[in-house]
Amino acid sequence: MDAAGAMNSPPWSLDPRLDRDTATLGDLPLCRALVMKDANYSWLILVPRRPGMVEIIDLDASDQAALMGEIELAARALKVVTRCDKLNVAALGNTVPQLHVHIIARFRDDAAGARPVWGVAPAKAYDDGELERFAAAMRRAIGLD
Amino acid sequence: MDAAGAMNSPPWSLDPRLDRDTATLGDLPLCRALVMKDANYSWLILVPRRPGMVEIIDLDASDQAALMGEIELAARALKVVTRCDKLNVAALGNTVPQLHVHIIARFRDDAAGARPVWGVAPAKAYDDGELERFAAAMRRAIGLD
């Protein structure tokens, strides 16, 4: 973005619903890394810190490349920390328009089974300290500590 | 992949379930581009033609970059052809293990509404000629004709 564009754009801020539903891991060069407050799944969300983005194709080529690199970093760290059976990676945006990418560790016997996680089971609160322990492990694995 | 690796690896082939459920648009440099045979949605699938891949993080950095480029190409073409309200982009693999990326044109009043499409409505057959017309429009928009 050129200087004039930067001056005319509103600053980026996290969508209020994403803010409410997540805890913050920290900021990668492009994305804010979040953890969903749902103990049913080990569930990360990456949000490119660019104002007004809705689709992956709204990002320029350089940001798309950075996004893929941060998906690789976060997904690999999530697999190492959780030893999951499968990763789900998705940019849907059916309810929250701000561009965000879900990275979810899946297990054969988890709350959604063979289905995608969205809308299957109500969010389950983490036990005391459990979310902070998971977040700390993820920060270490991603290099955000 | 080095020459020895290439000789020892089985050749890539499309998963039989993906083959059964889709029509073929053609081959991009990395991915086979497919159309889901479900008239509820305009729904593309990209399958990297690399044997044994399950996760995006199984691809090397060069193939990850190529995948992002082909997602950009196919998603932009899908948006132009369908004038959809929203794109869904997802690598889930909960039922078919072969790495594949869904790119789905969504409309506010489509069969899944605000939900993800998977498991919501049974696949609907295309009317005679409708699938071939959509596939032809997509091939033109992607540059596969």
PDB file of C-alpha atoms in Angstrom:
ATOM      1  CA  MET A   1       0.000   0.000   0.000  1.00  0.00           C
ATOM      2  CA  ASP A   2       1.371   3.461  -0.823  1.00  0.00           C
ATOM      3  CA  ALA A   3       1.636   6.253   1.735  1.00  0.00           C
ATOM      4  CA  ALA A   4      -1.527   8.004   0.528  1.00  0.00           C
ATOM      5  CA  GLY A   5      -3.475   4.749   0.728  1.00  0.00           C
ATOM      6  CA  ALA A   6      -2.187   4.065   4.219  1.00  0.00           C
ATOM      7  CA  MET A   7      -3.271   7.528   5.378  1.00  0.00           C
ATOM      8  CA  ASN A   8      -6.755   7.187   3.914  1.00  0.00           C
ATOM      9  CA  SER A   9      -7.490   3.650   5.201  1.00  0.00           C
ATOM     10  CA  PRO A  10      -9.035   3.037   8.584  1.00  0.00           C
ATOM     11  CA  PRO A  11      -6.640   1.162  10.893  1.00  0.00           C
ATOM     12  CA  TRP A  12      -7.093  -2.598  11.193  1.00  0.00           C
ATOM     13  CA  SER A  13      -8.942  -3.885  14.225  1.00  0.00           C
ATOM     14  CA  LEU A  14     -10.098  -7.354  15.157  1.00  0.00           C
ATOM     15  CA  ASP A  15     -13.763  -8.153  14.477  1.00  0.00           C
ATOM     16  CA  PRO A  16     -15.669  -7.942  17.811  1.00  0.00           C
ATOM     17  CA  ARG A  17     -17.085 -11.463  17.502  1.00  0.00           C
ATOM     18  CA  LEU A  18     -13.646 -12.976  16.845  1.00  0.00           C
ATOM     19  CA  ASP A  19     -12.350 -10.934  19.778  1.00  0.00           C
ATOM     20  CA  ARG A  20     -15.076 -12.258  22.076  1.00  0.00           C
ATOM     21  CA  ASP A  21     -14.698 -15.910  21.037  1.00  0.00           C
ATOM     22  CA  THR A  22     -10.897 -16.183  21.191  1.00  0.00           C
ATOM     23  CA  ALA A  23      -7.760 -15.671  23.260  1.00  0.00           C
ATOM     24  CA  THR A  24      -4.726 -14.006  21.674  1.00  0.00           C
ATOM     25  CA  LEU A  25      -1.484 -15.859  20.956  1.00  0.00           C
ATOM     26  CA  GLY A  26       0.297 -12.881  19.416  1.00  0.00           C
ATOM     27  CA  ASP A  27       1.132 -11.224  16.109  1.00  0.00           C
ATOM     28  CA  LEU A  28       3.002 -12.879  13.247  1.00  0.00           C
ATOM     29  CA  PRO A  29       4.311 -10.569  10.490  1.00  0.00           C
ATOM     30  CA  LEU A  30       0.932 -10.641   8.698  1.00  0.00           C
ATOM     31  CA  CYS A  31      -1.634 -12.253  10.969  1.00  0.00           C
ATOM     32  CA  ARG A  32      -2.904 -12.038  14.503  1.00  0.00           C
ATOM     33  CA  ALA A  33      -2.882 -15.596  15.857  1.00  0.00           C
ATOM     34  CA  LEU A  34      -5.826 -16.553  18.071  1.00  0.00           C
ATOM     35  CA  VAL A  35      -7.115 -19.592  19.967  1.00  0.00           C
ATOM     36  CA  MET A  36     -10.832 -20.343  19.892  1.00  0.00           C
ATOM     37  CA  LYS A  37     -12.342 -20.561  23.377  1.00  0.00           C
ATOM     38  CA  ASP A  38     -13.864 -23.978  22.687  1.00  0.00           C
ATOM     39  CA  ALA A  39     -12.377 -26.905  24.558  1.00  0.00           C
ATOM     40  CA  ASN A  40     -13.999 -29.369  22.140  1.00  0.00           C
ATOM     41  CA  TYR A  41     -11.133 -28.725  19.712  1.00  0.00           C
ATOM     42  CA  SER A  42      -7.598 -27.331  19.584  1.00  0.00           C
ATOM     43  CA  TRP A  43      -8.529 -24.541  17.209  1.00  0.00           C
ATOM     44  CA  LEU A  44      -6.395 -21.660  15.956  1.00  0.00           C
ATOM     45  CA  ILE A  45      -7.479 -18.688  13.853  1.00  0.00           C
ATOM     46  CA  LEU A  46      -5.177 -16.472  11.771  1.00  0.00           C
ATOM     47  CA  VAL A  47      -6.450 -12.985  10.923  1.00  0.00           C
ATOM     48  CA  PRO A  48      -4.450 -10.920   8.391  1.00  0.00           C
ATOM     49  CA  ARG A  49      -3.984  -7.459   9.925  1.00  0.00           C
ATOM     50  CA  ARG A  50      -5.104  -5.627   6.783  1.00  0.00           C
ATOM     51  CA  PRO A  51      -8.185  -3.417   6.913  1.00  0.00           C
ATOM     52  CA  GLY A  52     -11.198  -4.297   4.781  1.00  0.00           C
ATOM     53  CA  MET A  53     -10.149  -7.808   3.724  1.00  0.00           C
ATOM     54  CA  VAL A  54     -12.976 -10.328   3.260  1.00  0.00           C
ATOM     55  CA  GLU A  55     -11.622 -12.927   0.811  1.00  0.00           C
ATOM     56  CA  ILE A  56      -8.179 -14.495   0.336  1.00  0.00           C
ATOM     57  CA  ILE A  57      -8.299 -12.989  -3.172  1.00  0.00           C
ATOM     58  CA  ASP A  58      -8.603  -9.514  -1.603  1.00  0.00           C
ATOM     59  CA  LEU A  59      -4.983  -9.890  -0.389  1.00  0.00           C
ATOM     60  CA  ASP A  60      -2.207  -8.909  -2.785  1.00  0.00           C
ATOM     61  CA  ALA A  61       0.207 -11.614  -3.978  1.00  0.00           C
ATOM     62  CA  SER A  62       2.800 -10.773  -1.338  1.00  0.00           C
ATOM     63  CA  ASP A  63       0.258 -11.038   1.496  1.00  0.00           C
ATOM     64  CA  GLN A  64      -1.135 -14.264   0.010  1.00  0.00           C
ATOM     65  CA  ALA A  65       2.375 -15.739   0.113  1.00  0.00           C
ATOM     66  CA  ALA A  66       2.834 -14.532   3.696  1.00  0.00           C
ATOM     67  CA  LEU A  67      -0.530 -16.037   4.648  1.00  0.00           C
ATOM     68  CA  MET A  68       0.459 -19.432   3.222  1.00  0.00           C
ATOM     69  CA  GLY A  69       3.740 -19.250   5.162  1.00  0.00           C
ATOM     70  CA  GLU A  70       1.921 -18.450   8.413  1.00  0.00           C
ATOM     71  CA  ILE A  71      -0.621 -21.239   7.784  1.00  0.00           C
ATOM     72  CA  GLU A  72       2.347 -23.632   7.355  1.00  0.00           C
ATOM     73  CA  LEU A  73       3.961 -22.350  10.585  1.00  0.00           C
ATOM     74  CA  ALA A  74       0.808 -22.464  12.703  1.00  0.00           C
ATOM     75  CA  ALA A  75      -0.517 -25.748  11.297  1.00  0.00           C
ATOM     76  CA  ARG A  76       2.819 -27.518  11.765  1.00  0.00           C
ATOM     77  CA  ALA A  77       3.052 -26.222  15.350  1.00  0.00           C
ATOM     78  CA  LEU A  78      -0.537 -27.295  16.059  1.00  0.00           C
ATOM     79  CA  LYS A  79       0.178 -30.800  14.760  1.00  0.00           C
ATOM     80  CA  VAL A  80       3.339 -31.075  16.896  1.00  0.00           C
ATOM     81  CA  VAL A  81       1.577 -29.840  20.049  1.00  0.00           C
ATOM     82  CA  THR A  82      -1.621 -31.879  19.666  1.00  0.00           C
ATOM     83  CA  ARG A  83      -0.429 -34.956  17.679  1.00  0.00           C
ATOM     84  CA  CYS A  84      -3.770 -34.734  15.902  1.00  0.00           C
ATOM     85  CA  ASP A  85      -5.014 -37.185  13.285  1.00  0.00           C
ATOM     86  CA  LYS A  86      -5.884 -34.484  10.739  1.00  0.00           C
ATOM     87  CA  LEU A  87      -5.764 -30.740  10.179  1.00  0.00           C
ATOM     88  CA  ASN A  88      -8.660 -28.670   8.873  1.00  0.00           C
ATOM     89  CA  VAL A  89      -7.688 -25.381   7.204  1.00  0.00           C
ATOM     90  CA  ALA A  90     -10.500 -23.099   6.064  1.00  0.00           C
ATOM     91  CA  ALA A  91     -11.414 -19.531   5.164  1.00  0.00           C
ATOM     92  CA  LEU A  92     -15.221 -19.516   5.205  1.00  0.00           C
ATOM     93  CA  GLY A  93     -16.524 -16.206   6.545  1.00  0.00           C
ATOM     94  CA  ASN A  94     -20.183 -17.157   6.405  1.00  0.00           C
ATOM     95  CA  THR A  95     -20.965 -15.363   9.669  1.00  0.00           C
ATOM     96  CA  VAL A  96     -17.942 -13.113  10.395  1.00  0.00           C
ATOM     97  CA  PRO A  97     -16.991 -11.167   7.266  1.00  0.00           C
ATOM     98  CA  GLN A  98     -13.451 -10.176   8.336  1.00  0.00           C
ATOM     99  CA  LEU A  99     -11.002 -12.491   6.538  1.00  0.00           C
ATOM    100  CA  HIS A 100      -9.823 -15.193   8.940  1.00  0.00           C
ATOM    101  CA  VAL A 101      -8.388 -18.675   8.497  1.00  0.00           C
ATOM    102  CA  HIS A 102      -9.350 -21.554  10.776  1.00  0.00           C
ATOM    103  CA  ILE A 103      -6.668 -24.154  11.566  1.00  0.00           C
ATOM    104  CA  ILE A 104      -8.216 -26.959  13.584  1.00  0.00           C
ATOM    105  CA  ALA A 105      -6.651 -30.113  15.038  1.00  0.00           C
ATOM    106  CA  ARG A 106      -9.020 -33.016  14.436  1.00  0.00           C
ATOM    107  CA  PHE A 107      -9.218 -36.416  16.096  1.00  0.00           C
ATOM    108  CA  ARG A 108     -11.249 -39.417  14.950  1.00  0.00           C
ATOM    109  CA  ASP A 109     -13.190 -39.391  18.205  1.00  0.00           C
ATOM    110  CA  ASP A 110     -13.665 -35.629  18.624  1.00  0.00           C
ATOM    111  CA  ALA A 111     -17.011 -33.850  19.027  1.00  0.00           C
ATOM    112  CA  ALA A 112     -17.611 -33.562  15.256  1.00  0.00           C
ATOM    113  CA  GLY A 113     -16.258 -36.920  14.045  1.00  0.00           C
ATOM    114  CA  ALA A 114     -16.127 -37.000  10.237  1.00  0.00           C
ATOM    115  CA  ARG A 115     -18.065 -33.726   9.976  1.00  0.00           C
ATOM    116  CA  PRO A 116     -16.655 -30.181   9.841  1.00  0.00           C
ATOM    117  CA  VAL A 117     -16.722 -28.620  13.313  1.00  0.00           C
ATOM    118  CA  TRP A 118     -18.928 -25.612  12.623  1.00  0.00           C
ATOM    119  CA  GLY A 119     -22.399 -25.780  14.139  1.00  0.00           C
ATOM    120  CA  VAL A 120     -22.037 -29.362  15.404  1.00  0.00           C
ATOM    121  CA  ALA A 121     -21.418 -28.992  19.151  1.00  0.00           C
ATOM    122  CA  PRO A 122     -21.919 -25.903  21.328  1.00  0.00           C
ATOM    123  CA  ALA A 123     -18.631 -24.324  22.417  1.00  0.00           C
ATOM    124  CA  LYS A 124     -17.343 -25.977  25.594  1.00  0.00           C
ATOM    125  CA  ALA A 125     -15.587 -23.868  28.232  1.00  0.00           C
ATOM    126  CA  TYR A 126     -11.968 -24.713  28.998  1.00  0.00           C
ATOM    127  CA  ASP A 127     -11.189 -25.844  32.556  1.00  0.00           C
ATOM    128  CA  ASP A 128      -9.283 -23.381  34.742  1.00  0.00           C
ATOM    129  CA  GLY A 129      -5.760 -22.918  33.414  1.00  0.00           C
ATOM    130  CA  GLU A 130      -6.215 -25.324  30.488  1.00  0.00           C
ATOM    131  CA  LEU A 131      -6.632 -22.615  27.840  1.00  0.00           C
ATOM    132  CA  GLU A 132      -3.597 -20.734  29.160  1.00  0.00           C
ATOM    133  CA  ARG A 133      -1.507 -23.930  29.132  1.00  0.00           C
ATOM    134  CA  PHE A 134      -2.530 -24.696  25.543  1.00  0.00           C
ATOM    135  CA  ALA A 135      -1.879 -21.094  24.498  1.00  0.00           C
ATOM    136  CA  ALA A 136       1.568 -21.150  26.128  1.00  0.00           C
ATOM    137  CA  ALA A 137       2.461 -24.405  24.340  1.00  0.00           C
ATOM    138  CA  MET A 138       1.294 -22.943  21.029  1.00  0.00           C
ATOM    139  CA  ARG A 139       3.247 -19.699  21.551  1.00  0.00           C
ATOM    140  CA  ARG A 140       6.406 -21.731  22.163  1.00  0.00           C
ATOM    141  CA  ALA A 141       5.823 -23.957  19.127  1.00  0.00           C
ATOM    142  CA  ILE A 142       5.053 -20.997  16.830  1.00  0.00           C
ATOM    143  CA  GLY A 143       7.879 -18.854  18.220  1.00  0.00           C
ATOM    144  CA  LEU A 144       5.590 -16.184  19.678  1.00  0.00           C
ATOM    145  CA  ASP A 145       6.897 -16.489  23.265  1.00  0.00           C
TER     146      ASP A 145
ATOM    147  CA  MET B   1      11.794 -34.550  -5.869  1.00  0.00           C
ATOM    148  CA  ASP B   2      15.014 -36.125  -7.103  1.00  0.00           C
ATOM    149  CA  ALA B   3      15.145 -38.727  -9.856  1.00  0.00           C
ATOM    150  CA  ALA B   4      15.498 -41.647  -7.430  1.00  0.00           C
ATOM    151  CA  GLY B   5      12.500 -40.392  -5.422  1.00  0.00           C
ATOM    152  CA  ALA B   6      10.458 -40.005  -8.574  1.00  0.00           C
ATOM    153  CA  MET B   7      11.235 -43.569  -9.621  1.00  0.00           C
ATOM    154  CA  ASN B   8      10.348 -45.020  -6.227  1.00  0.00           C
ATOM    155  CA  SER B   9       7.072 -43.111  -5.706  1.00  0.00           C
ATOM    156  CA  PRO B  10       3.782 -44.446  -6.977  1.00  0.00           C
ATOM    157  CA  PRO B  11       2.307 -42.193  -9.669  1.00  0.00           C
ATOM    158  CA  TRP B  12      -0.368 -39.733  -8.608  1.00  0.00           C
ATOM    159  CA  SER B  13      -3.968 -40.690  -9.274  1.00  0.00           C
ATOM    160  CA  LEU B  14      -7.230 -39.032  -8.295  1.00  0.00           C
ATOM    161  CA  ASP B  15      -9.006 -40.482  -5.256  1.00  0.00           C
ATOM    162  CA  PRO B  16     -11.908 -42.677  -6.505  1.00  0.00           C
ATOM    163  CA  ARG B  17     -14.516 -40.813  -4.448  1.00  0.00           C
ATOM    164  CA  LEU B  18     -13.386 -37.418  -5.775  1.00  0.00           C
ATOM    165  CA  ASP B  19     -13.413 -38.946  -9.265  1.00  0.00           C
ATOM    166  CA  ARG B  20     -16.982 -40.218  -8.818  1.00  0.00           C
ATOM    167  CA  ASP B  21     -18.353 -36.960  -7.362  1.00  0.00           C
ATOM    168  CA  THR B  22     -16.815 -34.486  -9.827  1.00  0.00           C
ATOM    169  CA  ALA B  23     -16.345 -33.515 -13.469  1.00  0.00           C
ATOM    170  CA  THR B  24     -12.880 -32.511 -14.694  1.00  0.00           C
ATOM    171  CA  LEU B  25     -12.021 -28.965 -15.756  1.00  0.00           C
ATOM    172  CA  GLY B  26      -8.385 -29.689 -16.564  1.00  0.00           C
ATOM    173  CA  ASP B  27      -4.874 -29.578 -15.154  1.00  0.00           C
ATOM    174  CA  LEU B  28      -3.168 -26.454 -13.843  1.00  0.00           C
ATOM    175  CA  PRO B  29       0.614 -26.661 -13.294  1.00  0.00           C
ATOM    176  CA  LEU B  30       0.120 -28.180  -9.816  1.00  0.00           C
ATOM    177  CA  CYS B  31      -3.525 -29.128  -9.401  1.00  0.00           C
ATOM    178  CA  ARG B  32      -6.241 -30.990 -11.215  1.00  0.00           C
ATOM    179  CA  ALA B  33      -9.263 -28.670 -11.250  1.00  0.00           C
ATOM    180  CA  LEU B  34     -12.647 -30.310 -10.714  1.00  0.00           C
ATOM    181  CA  VAL B  35     -16.321 -29.312 -10.460  1.00  0.00           C
ATOM    182  CA  MET B  36     -18.475 -30.989  -7.830  1.00  0.00           C
ATOM    183  CA  LYS B  37     -21.562 -32.655  -9.332  1.00  0.00           C
ATOM    184  CA  ASP B  38     -23.903 -30.835  -6.960  1.00  0.00           C
ATOM    185  CA  ALA B  39     -26.181 -28.233  -8.492  1.00  0.00           C
ATOM    186  CA  ASN B  40     -26.888 -26.728  -5.059  1.00  0.00           C
ATOM    187  CA  TYR B  41     -23.595 -24.827  -5.305  1.00  0.00           C
ATOM    188  CA  SER B  42     -21.003 -23.712  -7.839  1.00  0.00           C
ATOM    189  CA  TRP B  43     -18.224 -25.746  -6.273  1.00  0.00           C
ATOM    190  CA  LEU B  44     -14.663 -26.282  -7.492  1.00  0.00           C
ATOM    191  CA  ILE B  45     -12.033 -28.617  -6.048  1.00  0.00           C
ATOM    192  CA  LEU B  46      -8.270 -28.327  -6.604  1.00  0.00           C
ATOM    193  CA  VAL B  47      -6.207 -31.492  -6.101  1.00  0.00           C
ATOM    194  CA  PRO B  48      -2.402 -31.157  -6.091  1.00  0.00           C
ATOM    195  CA  ARG B  49      -1.051 -33.886  -8.417  1.00  0.00           C
ATOM    196  CA  ARG B  50       1.535 -35.100  -5.909  1.00  0.00           C
ATOM    197  CA  PRO B  51       1.348 -38.665  -4.608  1.00  0.00           C
ATOM    198  CA  GLY B  52       0.756 -39.271  -0.905  1.00  0.00           C
ATOM    199  CA  MET B  53      -0.214 -35.711   0.101  1.00  0.00           C
ATOM    200  CA  VAL B  54      -2.794 -35.413   2.909  1.00  0.00           C
ATOM    201  CA  GLU B  55      -2.159 -32.011   4.501  1.00  0.00           C
ATOM    202  CA  ILE B  56      -1.194 -28.617   3.063  1.00  0.00           C
ATOM    203  CA  ILE B  57       1.910 -28.895   5.263  1.00  0.00           C
ATOM    204  CA  ASP B  58       2.882 -32.100   3.407  1.00  0.00           C
ATOM    205  CA  LEU B  59       3.582 -29.940   0.329  1.00  0.00           C
ATOM    206  CA  ASP B  60       7.023 -28.360   0.026  1.00  0.00           C
ATOM    207  CA  ALA B  61       7.282 -24.558   0.052  1.00  0.00           C
ATOM    208  CA  SER B  62       7.339 -24.313  -3.726  1.00  0.00           C
ATOM    209  CA  ASP B  63       4.170 -26.390  -4.090  1.00  0.00           C
ATOM    210  CA  GLN B  64       2.491 -24.419  -1.266  1.00  0.00           C
ATOM    211  CA  ALA B  65       3.201 -21.223  -3.194  1.00  0.00           C
ATOM    212  CA  ALA B  66       1.857 -22.788  -6.396  1.00  0.00           C
ATOM    213  CA  LEU B  67      -1.254 -23.955  -4.544  1.00  0.00           C
ATOM    214  CA  MET B  68      -1.938 -20.440  -3.260  1.00  0.00           C
ATOM    215  CA  GLY B  69      -1.513 -19.090  -6.797  1.00  0.00           C
ATOM    216  CA  GLU B  70      -3.959 -21.641  -8.200  1.00  0.00           C
ATOM    217  CA  ILE B  71      -6.457 -20.930  -5.385  1.00  0.00           C
ATOM    218  CA  GLU B  72      -6.237 -17.231  -6.346  1.00  0.00           C
ATOM    219  CA  LEU B  73      -6.757 -18.054 -10.035  1.00  0.00           C
ATOM    220  CA  ALA B  74      -9.669 -20.447  -9.524  1.00  0.00           C
ATOM    221  CA  ALA B  75     -11.393 -18.415  -6.806  1.00  0.00           C
ATOM    222  CA  ARG B  76     -11.183 -15.191  -8.811  1.00  0.00           C
ATOM    223  CA  ALA B  77     -12.578 -16.967 -11.879  1.00  0.00           C
ATOM    224  CA  LEU B  78     -15.380 -18.519  -9.818  1.00  0.00           C
ATOM    225  CA  LYS B  79     -16.333 -15.117  -8.414  1.00  0.00           C
ATOM    226  CA  VAL B  80     -16.376 -13.552 -11.909  1.00  0.00           C
ATOM    227  CA  VAL B  81     -18.477 -16.379 -13.392  1.00  0.00           C
ATOM    228  CA  THR B  82     -20.984 -16.689 -10.535  1.00  0.00           C
ATOM    229  CA  ARG B  83     -21.013 -13.143  -9.046  1.00  0.00           C
ATOM    230  CA  CYS B  84     -21.314 -14.873  -5.672  1.00  0.00           C
ATOM    231  CA  ASP B  85     -21.723 -13.089  -2.337  1.00  0.00           C
ATOM    232  CA  LYS B  86     -18.864 -14.972  -0.662  1.00  0.00           C
ATOM    233  CA  LEU B  87     -16.182 -17.563  -1.316  1.00  0.00           C
ATOM    234  CA  ASN B  88     -15.472 -20.534   0.940  1.00  0.00           C
ATOM    235  CA  VAL B  89     -11.940 -21.966   0.643  1.00  0.00           C
ATOM    236  CA  ALA B  90     -11.161 -25.079   2.669  1.00  0.00           C
ATOM    237  CA  ALA B  91      -8.850 -28.077   2.966  1.00  0.00           C
ATOM    238  CA  LEU B  92     -10.665 -30.405   5.359  1.00  0.00           C
ATOM    239  CA  GLY B  93     -10.118 -34.044   4.362  1.00  0.00           C
ATOM    240  CA  ASN B  94     -12.344 -35.501   7.046  1.00  0.00           C
ATOM    241  CA  THR B  95     -13.725 -38.183   4.720  1.00  0.00           C
ATOM    242  CA  VAL B  96     -11.390 -38.225   1.669  1.00  0.00           C
ATOM    243  CA  PRO B  97      -7.746 -38.280   2.812  1.00  0.00           C
ATOM    244  CA  GLN B  98      -6.158 -37.165  -0.496  1.00  0.00           C
ATOM    245  CA  LEU B  99      -5.263 -33.467  -0.147  1.00  0.00           C
ATOM    246  CA  HIS B 100      -7.891 -31.365  -1.925  1.00  0.00           C
ATOM    247  CA  VAL B 101      -9.035 -27.760  -1.607  1.00  0.00           C
ATOM    248  CA  HIS B 102     -12.694 -26.791  -1.876  1.00  0.00           C
ATOM    249  CA  ILE B 103     -13.503 -23.424  -3.481  1.00  0.00           C
ATOM    250  CA  ILE B 104     -17.226 -22.775  -3.207  1.00  0.00           C
ATOM    251  CA  ALA B 105     -19.328 -19.839  -4.426  1.00  0.00           C
ATOM    252  CA  ARG B 106     -21.819 -18.959  -1.709  1.00  0.00           C
ATOM    253  CA  PHE B 107     -25.033 -16.954  -1.885  1.00  0.00           C
ATOM    254  CA  ARG B 108     -27.076 -15.633   1.033  1.00  0.00           C
ATOM    255  CA  ASP B 109     -30.078 -17.689  -0.064  1.00  0.00           C
ATOM    256  CA  ASP B 110     -28.281 -20.894  -1.065  1.00  0.00           C
ATOM    257  CA  ALA B 111     -29.043 -24.378   0.307  1.00  0.00           C
ATOM    258  CA  ALA B 112     -26.731 -23.958   3.336  1.00  0.00           C
ATOM    259  CA  GLY B 113     -27.371 -20.291   4.228  1.00  0.00           C
ATOM    260  CA  ALA B 114     -24.910 -19.161   6.912  1.00  0.00           C
ATOM    261  CA  ARG B 115     -23.672 -22.727   7.481  1.00  0.00           C
ATOM    262  CA  PRO B 116     -20.776 -24.497   5.750  1.00  0.00           C
ATOM    263  CA  VAL B 117     -22.071 -26.618   2.876  1.00  0.00           C
ATOM    264  CA  TRP B 118     -20.843 -30.030   3.983  1.00  0.00           C
ATOM    265  CA  GLY B 119     -23.561 -32.404   5.151  1.00  0.00           C
ATOM    266  CA  VAL B 120     -26.372 -29.838   4.950  1.00  0.00           C
ATOM    267  CA  ALA B 121     -28.254 -30.723   1.761  1.00  0.00           C
ATOM    268  CA  PRO B 122     -28.005 -33.910  -0.331  1.00  0.00           C
ATOM    269  CA  ALA B 123     -26.200 -33.390  -3.630  1.00  0.00           C
ATOM    270  CA  LYS B 124     -28.625 -32.219  -6.314  1.00  0.00           C
ATOM    271  CA  ALA B 125     -28.213 -33.431  -9.899  1.00  0.00           C
ATOM    272  CA  TYR B 126     -27.497 -30.789 -12.541  1.00  0.00           C
ATOM    273  CA  ASP B 127     -30.081 -30.413 -15.308  1.00  0.00           C
ATOM    274  CA  ASP B 128     -29.074 -31.676 -18.753  1.00  0.00           C
ATOM    275  CA  GLY B 129     -26.282 -29.532 -20.162  1.00  0.00           C
ATOM    276  CA  GLU B 130     -26.092 -27.249 -17.118  1.00  0.00           C
ATOM    277  CA  LEU B 131     -22.949 -28.832 -15.673  1.00  0.00           C
ATOM    278  CA  GLU B 132     -21.216 -28.747 -19.061  1.00  0.00           C
ATOM    279  CA  ARG B 133     -22.149 -25.076 -19.537  1.00  0.00           C
ATOM    280  CA  PHE B 134     -20.803 -24.172 -16.088  1.00  0.00           C
ATOM    281  CA  ALA B 135     -17.637 -26.212 -16.680  1.00  0.00           C
ATOM    282  CA  ALA B 136     -17.097 -24.511 -20.055  1.00  0.00           C
ATOM    283  CA  ALA B 137     -17.499 -21.056 -18.474  1.00  0.00           C
ATOM    284  CA  MET B 138     -15.050 -21.995 -15.722  1.00  0.00           C
ATOM    285  CA  ARG B 139     -12.486 -23.369 -18.213  1.00  0.00           C
ATOM    286  CA  ARG B 140     -12.623 -20.102 -20.141  1.00  0.00           C
ATOM    287  CA  ALA B 141     -12.312 -17.980 -16.966  1.00  0.00           C
ATOM    288  CA  ILE B 142      -9.412 -20.065 -15.603  1.00  0.00           C
ATOM    289  CA  GLY B 143      -7.662 -20.326 -18.982  1.00  0.00           C
ATOM    290  CA  LEU B 144      -8.058 -24.097 -19.290  1.00  0.00           C
ATOM    291  CA  ASP B 145      -9.913 -24.013 -22.620  1.00  0.00           C
TER     292      ASP B 145
END
